[in-house]
N, CA, C and O atoms as a MOPAC input file, in Angstrom:
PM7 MOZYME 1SCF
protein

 N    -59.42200 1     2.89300 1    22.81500 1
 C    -58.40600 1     2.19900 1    22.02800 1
 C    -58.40100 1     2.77100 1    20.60800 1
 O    -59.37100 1     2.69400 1    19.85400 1
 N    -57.48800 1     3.22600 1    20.36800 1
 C    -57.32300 1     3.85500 1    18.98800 1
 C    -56.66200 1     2.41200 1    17.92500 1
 O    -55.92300 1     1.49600 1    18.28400 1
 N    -57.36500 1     2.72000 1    16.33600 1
 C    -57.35600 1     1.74200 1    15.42200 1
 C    -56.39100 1     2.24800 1    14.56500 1
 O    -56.72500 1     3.37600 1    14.20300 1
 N    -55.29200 1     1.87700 1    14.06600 1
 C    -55.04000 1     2.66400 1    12.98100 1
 C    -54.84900 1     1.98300 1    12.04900 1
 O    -54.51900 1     0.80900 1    12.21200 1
 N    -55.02800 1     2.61900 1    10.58700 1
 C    -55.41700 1     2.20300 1     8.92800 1
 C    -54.16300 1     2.26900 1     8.24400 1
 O    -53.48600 1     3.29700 1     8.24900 1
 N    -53.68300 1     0.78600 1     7.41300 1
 C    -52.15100 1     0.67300 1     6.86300 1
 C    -52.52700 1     0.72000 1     5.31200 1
 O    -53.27700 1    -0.18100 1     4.93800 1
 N    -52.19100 1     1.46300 1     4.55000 1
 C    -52.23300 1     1.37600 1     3.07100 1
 C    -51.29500 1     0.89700 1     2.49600 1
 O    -50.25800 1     1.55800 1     2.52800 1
 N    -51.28900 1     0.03700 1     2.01200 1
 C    -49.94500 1    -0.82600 1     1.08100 1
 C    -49.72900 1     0.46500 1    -0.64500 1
 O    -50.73800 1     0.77800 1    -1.27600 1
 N    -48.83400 1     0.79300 1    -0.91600 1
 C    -48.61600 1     0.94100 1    -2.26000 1
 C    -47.86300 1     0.94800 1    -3.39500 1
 O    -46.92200 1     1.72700 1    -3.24000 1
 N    -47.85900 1     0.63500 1    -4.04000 1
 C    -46.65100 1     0.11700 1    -5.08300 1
 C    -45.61300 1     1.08600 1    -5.36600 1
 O    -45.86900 1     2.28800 1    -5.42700 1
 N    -44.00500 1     0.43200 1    -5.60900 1
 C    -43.19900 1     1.39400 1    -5.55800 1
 C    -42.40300 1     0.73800 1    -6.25700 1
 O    -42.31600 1    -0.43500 1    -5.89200 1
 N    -41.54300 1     1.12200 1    -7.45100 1
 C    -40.20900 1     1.13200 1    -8.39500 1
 C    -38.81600 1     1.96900 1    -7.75300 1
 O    -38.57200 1     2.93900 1    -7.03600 1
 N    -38.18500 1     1.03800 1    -8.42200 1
 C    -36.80800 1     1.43000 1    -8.02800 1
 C    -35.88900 1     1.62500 1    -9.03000 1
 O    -35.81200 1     0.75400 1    -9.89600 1
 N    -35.31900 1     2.39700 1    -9.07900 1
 C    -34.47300 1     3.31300 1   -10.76500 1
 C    -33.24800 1     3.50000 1   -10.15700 1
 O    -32.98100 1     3.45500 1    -8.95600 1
 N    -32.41400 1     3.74900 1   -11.25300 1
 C    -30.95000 1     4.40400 1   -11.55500 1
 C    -31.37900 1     5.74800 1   -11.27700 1
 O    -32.05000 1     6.22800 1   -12.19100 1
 N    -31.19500 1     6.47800 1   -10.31100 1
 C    -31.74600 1     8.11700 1   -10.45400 1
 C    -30.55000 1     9.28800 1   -11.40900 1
 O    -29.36500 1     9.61400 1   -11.48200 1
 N    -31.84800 1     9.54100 1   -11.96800 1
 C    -30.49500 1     9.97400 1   -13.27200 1
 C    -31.02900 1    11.86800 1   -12.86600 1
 O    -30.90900 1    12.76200 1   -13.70400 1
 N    -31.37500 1    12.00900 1   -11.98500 1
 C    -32.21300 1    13.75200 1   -11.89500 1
 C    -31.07500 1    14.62000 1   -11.89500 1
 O    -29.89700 1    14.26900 1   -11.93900 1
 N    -31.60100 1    15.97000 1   -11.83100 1
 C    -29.90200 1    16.56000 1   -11.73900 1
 C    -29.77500 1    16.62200 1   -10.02100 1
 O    -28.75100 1    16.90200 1    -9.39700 1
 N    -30.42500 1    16.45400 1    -9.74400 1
 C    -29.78100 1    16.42600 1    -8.10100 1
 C    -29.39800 1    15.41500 1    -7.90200 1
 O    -29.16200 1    15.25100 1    -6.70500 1
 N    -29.11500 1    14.23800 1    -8.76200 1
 C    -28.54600 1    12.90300 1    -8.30400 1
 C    -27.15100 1    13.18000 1    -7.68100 1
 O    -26.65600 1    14.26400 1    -7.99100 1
 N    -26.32600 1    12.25500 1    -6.72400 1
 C    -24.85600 1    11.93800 1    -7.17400 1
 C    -24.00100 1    11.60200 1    -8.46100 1
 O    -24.19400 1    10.63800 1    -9.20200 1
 N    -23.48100 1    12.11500 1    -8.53200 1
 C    -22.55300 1    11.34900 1   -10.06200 1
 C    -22.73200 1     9.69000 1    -9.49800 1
 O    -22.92600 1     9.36800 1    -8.32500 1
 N    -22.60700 1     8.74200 1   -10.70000 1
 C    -21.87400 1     7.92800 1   -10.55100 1
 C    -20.17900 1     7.77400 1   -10.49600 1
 O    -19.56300 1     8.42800 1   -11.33700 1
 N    -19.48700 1     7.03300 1    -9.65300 1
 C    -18.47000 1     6.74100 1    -9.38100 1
 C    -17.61300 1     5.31200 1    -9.67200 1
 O    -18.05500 1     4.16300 1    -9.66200 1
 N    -16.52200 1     5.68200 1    -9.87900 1
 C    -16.17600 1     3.65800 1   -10.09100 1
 C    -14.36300 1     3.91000 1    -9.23500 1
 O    -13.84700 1     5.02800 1    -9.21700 1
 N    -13.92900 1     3.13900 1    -8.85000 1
 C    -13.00900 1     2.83100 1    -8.35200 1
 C    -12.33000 1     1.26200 1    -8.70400 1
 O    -13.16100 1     0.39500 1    -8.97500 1
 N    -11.17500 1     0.94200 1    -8.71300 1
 C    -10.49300 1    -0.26600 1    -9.08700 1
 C     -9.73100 1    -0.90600 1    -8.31500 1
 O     -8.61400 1    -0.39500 1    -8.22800 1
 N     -9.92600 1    -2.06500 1    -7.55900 1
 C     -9.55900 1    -2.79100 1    -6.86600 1
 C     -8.58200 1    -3.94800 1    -6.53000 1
 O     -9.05800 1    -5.08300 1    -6.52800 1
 N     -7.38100 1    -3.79900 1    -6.27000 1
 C     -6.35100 1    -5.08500 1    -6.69600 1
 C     -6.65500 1    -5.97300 1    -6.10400 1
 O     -6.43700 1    -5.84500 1    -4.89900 1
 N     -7.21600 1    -7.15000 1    -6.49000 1
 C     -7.64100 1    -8.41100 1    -5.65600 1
 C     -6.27800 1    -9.02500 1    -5.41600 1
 O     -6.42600 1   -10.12000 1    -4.87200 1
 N     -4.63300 1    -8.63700 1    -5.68200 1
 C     -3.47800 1    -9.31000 1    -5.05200 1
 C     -3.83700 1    -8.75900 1    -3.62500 1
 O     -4.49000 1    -9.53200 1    -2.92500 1
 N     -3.50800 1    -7.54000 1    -3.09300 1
 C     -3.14200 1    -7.14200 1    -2.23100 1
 C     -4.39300 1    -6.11700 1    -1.39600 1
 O     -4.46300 1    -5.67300 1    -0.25000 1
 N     -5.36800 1    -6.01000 1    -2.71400 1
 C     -6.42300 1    -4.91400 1    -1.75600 1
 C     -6.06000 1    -3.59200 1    -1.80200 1
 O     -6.73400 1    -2.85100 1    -1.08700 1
 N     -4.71900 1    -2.83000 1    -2.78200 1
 C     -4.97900 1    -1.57300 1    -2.72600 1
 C     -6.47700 1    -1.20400 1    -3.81100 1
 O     -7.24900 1    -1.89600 1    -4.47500 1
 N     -6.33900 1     0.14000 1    -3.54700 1
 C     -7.73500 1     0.74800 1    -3.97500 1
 C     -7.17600 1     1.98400 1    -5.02300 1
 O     -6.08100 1     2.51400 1    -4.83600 1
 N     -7.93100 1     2.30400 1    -5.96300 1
 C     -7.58600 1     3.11500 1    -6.96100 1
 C     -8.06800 1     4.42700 1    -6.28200 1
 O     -8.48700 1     4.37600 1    -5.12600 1
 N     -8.02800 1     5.46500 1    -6.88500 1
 C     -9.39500 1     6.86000 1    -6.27500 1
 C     -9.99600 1     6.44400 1    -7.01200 1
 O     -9.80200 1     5.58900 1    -7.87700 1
 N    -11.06700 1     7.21600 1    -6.63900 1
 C    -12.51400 1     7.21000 1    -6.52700 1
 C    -12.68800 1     8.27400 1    -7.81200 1
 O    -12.10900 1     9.33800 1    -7.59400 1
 N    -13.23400 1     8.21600 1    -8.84900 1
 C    -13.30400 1     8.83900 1    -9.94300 1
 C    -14.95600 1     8.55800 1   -10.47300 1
 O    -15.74900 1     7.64500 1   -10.24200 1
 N    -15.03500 1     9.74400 1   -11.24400 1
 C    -16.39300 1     9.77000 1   -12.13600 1
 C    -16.32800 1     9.64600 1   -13.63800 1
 O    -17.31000 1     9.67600 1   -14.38000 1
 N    -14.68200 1     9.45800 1   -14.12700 1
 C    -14.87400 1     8.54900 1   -15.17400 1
 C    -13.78200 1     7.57000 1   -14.89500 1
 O    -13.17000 1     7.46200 1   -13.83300 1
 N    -13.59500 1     6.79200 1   -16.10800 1
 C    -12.94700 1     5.56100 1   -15.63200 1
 C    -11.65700 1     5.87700 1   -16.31400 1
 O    -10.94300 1     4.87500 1   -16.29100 1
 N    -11.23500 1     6.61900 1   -16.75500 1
 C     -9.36400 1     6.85300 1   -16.67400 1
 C     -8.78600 1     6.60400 1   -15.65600 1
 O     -8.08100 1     5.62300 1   -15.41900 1
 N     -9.14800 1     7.81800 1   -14.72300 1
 C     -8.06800 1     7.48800 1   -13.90500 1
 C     -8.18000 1     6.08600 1   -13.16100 1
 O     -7.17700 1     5.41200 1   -13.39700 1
 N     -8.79100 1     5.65400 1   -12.60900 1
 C     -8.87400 1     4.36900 1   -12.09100 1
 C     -8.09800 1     3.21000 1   -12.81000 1
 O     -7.18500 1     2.55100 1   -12.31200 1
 N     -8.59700 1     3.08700 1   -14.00500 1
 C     -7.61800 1     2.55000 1   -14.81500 1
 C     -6.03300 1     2.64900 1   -14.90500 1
 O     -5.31100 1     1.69000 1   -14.62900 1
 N     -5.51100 1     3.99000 1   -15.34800 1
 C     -4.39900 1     4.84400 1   -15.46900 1
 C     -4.01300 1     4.29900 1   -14.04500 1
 O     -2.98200 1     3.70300 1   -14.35600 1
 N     -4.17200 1     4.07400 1   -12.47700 1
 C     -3.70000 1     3.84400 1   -11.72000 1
 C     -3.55800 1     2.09900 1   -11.44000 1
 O     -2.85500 1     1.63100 1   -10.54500 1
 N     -4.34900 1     1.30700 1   -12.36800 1
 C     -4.01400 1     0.20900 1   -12.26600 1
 C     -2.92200 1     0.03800 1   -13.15800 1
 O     -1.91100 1    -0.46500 1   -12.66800 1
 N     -2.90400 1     0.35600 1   -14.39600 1
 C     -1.44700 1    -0.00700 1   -15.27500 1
 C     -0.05400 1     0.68000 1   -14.20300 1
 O      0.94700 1    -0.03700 1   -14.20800 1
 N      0.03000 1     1.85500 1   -13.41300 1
 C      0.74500 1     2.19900 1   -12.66500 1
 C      0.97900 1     0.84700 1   -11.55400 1
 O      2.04500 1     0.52900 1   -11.02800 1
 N     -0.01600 1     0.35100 1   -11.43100 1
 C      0.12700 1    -0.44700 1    -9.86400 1
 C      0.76300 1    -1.89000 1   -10.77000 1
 O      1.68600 1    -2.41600 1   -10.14900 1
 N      0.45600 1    -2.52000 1   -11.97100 1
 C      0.87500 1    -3.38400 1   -12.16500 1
 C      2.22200 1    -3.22000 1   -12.93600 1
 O      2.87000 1    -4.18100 1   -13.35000 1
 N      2.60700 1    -1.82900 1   -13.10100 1
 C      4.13200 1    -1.62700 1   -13.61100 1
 C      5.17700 1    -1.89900 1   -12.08500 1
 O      6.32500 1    -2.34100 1   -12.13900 1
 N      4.40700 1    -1.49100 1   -10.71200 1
 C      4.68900 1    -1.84600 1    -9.77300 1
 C      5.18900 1    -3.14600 1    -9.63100 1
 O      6.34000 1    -3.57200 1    -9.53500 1
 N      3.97800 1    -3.74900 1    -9.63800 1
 C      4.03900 1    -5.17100 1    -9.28800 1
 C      3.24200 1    -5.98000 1   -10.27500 1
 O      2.05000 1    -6.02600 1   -10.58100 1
 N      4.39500 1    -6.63500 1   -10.68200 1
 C      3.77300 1    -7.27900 1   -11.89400 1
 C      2.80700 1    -8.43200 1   -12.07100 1
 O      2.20800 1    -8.87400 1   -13.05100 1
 N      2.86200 1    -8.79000 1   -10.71600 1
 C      2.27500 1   -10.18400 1   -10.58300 1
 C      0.72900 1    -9.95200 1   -10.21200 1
 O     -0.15000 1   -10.80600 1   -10.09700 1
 N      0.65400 1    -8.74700 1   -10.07700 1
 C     -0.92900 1    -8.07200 1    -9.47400 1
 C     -1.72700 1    -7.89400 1   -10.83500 1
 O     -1.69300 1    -6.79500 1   -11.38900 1
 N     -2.48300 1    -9.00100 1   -11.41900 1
 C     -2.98600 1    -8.37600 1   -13.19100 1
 C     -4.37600 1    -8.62100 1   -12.68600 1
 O     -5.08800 1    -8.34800 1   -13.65300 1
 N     -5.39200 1    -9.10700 1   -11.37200 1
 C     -6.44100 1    -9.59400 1   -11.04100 1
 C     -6.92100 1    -7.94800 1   -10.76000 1
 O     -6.10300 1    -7.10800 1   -10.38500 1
 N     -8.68700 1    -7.56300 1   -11.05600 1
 C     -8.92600 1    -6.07500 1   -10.44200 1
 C    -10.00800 1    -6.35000 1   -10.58300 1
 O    -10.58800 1    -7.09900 1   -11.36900 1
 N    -10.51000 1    -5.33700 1    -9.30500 1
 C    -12.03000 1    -5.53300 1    -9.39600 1
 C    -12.97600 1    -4.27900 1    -9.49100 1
 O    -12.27200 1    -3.31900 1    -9.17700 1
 N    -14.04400 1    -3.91900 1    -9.73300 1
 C    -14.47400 1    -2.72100 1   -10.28700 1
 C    -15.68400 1    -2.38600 1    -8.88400 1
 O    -16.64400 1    -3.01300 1    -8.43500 1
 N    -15.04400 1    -1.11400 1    -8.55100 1
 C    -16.47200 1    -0.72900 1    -7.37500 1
 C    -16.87100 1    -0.21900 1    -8.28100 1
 O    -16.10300 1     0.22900 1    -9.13200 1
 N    -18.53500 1    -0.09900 1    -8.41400 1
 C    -19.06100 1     1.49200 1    -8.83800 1
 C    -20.56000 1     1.84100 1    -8.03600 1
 O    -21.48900 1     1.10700 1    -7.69800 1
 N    -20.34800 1     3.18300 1    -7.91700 1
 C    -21.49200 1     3.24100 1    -6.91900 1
 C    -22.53400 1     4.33700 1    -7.72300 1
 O    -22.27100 1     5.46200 1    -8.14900 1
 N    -23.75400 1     3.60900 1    -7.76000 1
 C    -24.61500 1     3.92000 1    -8.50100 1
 C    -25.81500 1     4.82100 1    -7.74000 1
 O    -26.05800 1     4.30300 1    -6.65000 1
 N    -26.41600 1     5.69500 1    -7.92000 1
 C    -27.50800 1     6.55200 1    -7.15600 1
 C    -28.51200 1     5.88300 1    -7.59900 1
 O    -28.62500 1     5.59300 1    -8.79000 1
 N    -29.33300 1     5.56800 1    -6.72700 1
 C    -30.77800 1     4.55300 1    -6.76700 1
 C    -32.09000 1     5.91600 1    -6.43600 1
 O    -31.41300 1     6.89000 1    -6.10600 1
 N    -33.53600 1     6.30800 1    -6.40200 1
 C    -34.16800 1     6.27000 1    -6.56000 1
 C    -35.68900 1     5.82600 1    -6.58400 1
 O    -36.36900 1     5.44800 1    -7.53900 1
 N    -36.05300 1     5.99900 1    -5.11800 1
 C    -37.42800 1     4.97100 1    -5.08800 1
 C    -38.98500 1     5.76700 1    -5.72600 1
 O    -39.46300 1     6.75400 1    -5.16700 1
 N    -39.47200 1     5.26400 1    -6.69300 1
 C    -40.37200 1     5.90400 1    -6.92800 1
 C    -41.99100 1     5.28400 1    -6.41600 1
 O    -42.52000 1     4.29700 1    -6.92800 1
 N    -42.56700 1     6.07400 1    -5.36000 1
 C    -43.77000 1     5.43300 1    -5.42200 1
 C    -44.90700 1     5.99400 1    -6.48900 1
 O    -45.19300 1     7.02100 1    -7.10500 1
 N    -45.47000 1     4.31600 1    -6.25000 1
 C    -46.63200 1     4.46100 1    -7.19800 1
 C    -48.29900 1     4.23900 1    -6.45900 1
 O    -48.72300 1     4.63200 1    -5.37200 1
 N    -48.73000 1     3.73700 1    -7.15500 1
 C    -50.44200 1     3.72000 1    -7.48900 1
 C    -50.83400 1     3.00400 1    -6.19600 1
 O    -50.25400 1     1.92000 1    -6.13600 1
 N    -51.79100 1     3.29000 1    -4.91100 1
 C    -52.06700 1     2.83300 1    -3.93700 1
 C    -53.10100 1     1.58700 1    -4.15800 1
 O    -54.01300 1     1.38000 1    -4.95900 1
 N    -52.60200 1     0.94600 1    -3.20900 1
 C    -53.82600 1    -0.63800 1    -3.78100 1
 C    -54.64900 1    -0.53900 1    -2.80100 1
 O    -55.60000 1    -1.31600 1    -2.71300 1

């Protein structure tokens, strides 16, 4: 019968900012209807396409903000 040995060890979790990260991203969301802005790495255009969507439709002024952030697990010090 074989035994085997579990080591627990501590680990943090970060914004990974390395250069091999992903960009961060943000996108803008019309909570009237659910269209979706593109997907951008700064926040103009996303924006720039909501004043477009509410010159559309005026009654759409509610938005919601995706942004997708690159995470990072760092382990640490074994207990």
């Amino acid at each position: 019968m074989m035994r085997a040995v579990h080591r627990f060890r501590e680990h943090t979790i970060a914004p990974n900012r390395g250069p091999d990260a992903e960009p961060i991203t943000g996108a803008l969301e019309c909570m009237v209807c659910g269209a979706m802005s593109p997907v951008s790495e700064d926040r103009v255009e996303p924006q720039d396409w909501a004043l477009g969507h509410v010159r559309e439709h005026p009654a759409h002024l509610d938005y919601r903000e995706h942004v997708t952030l690159p995470y990072r697990v760092h382990p640490g010090n074994w207990l």
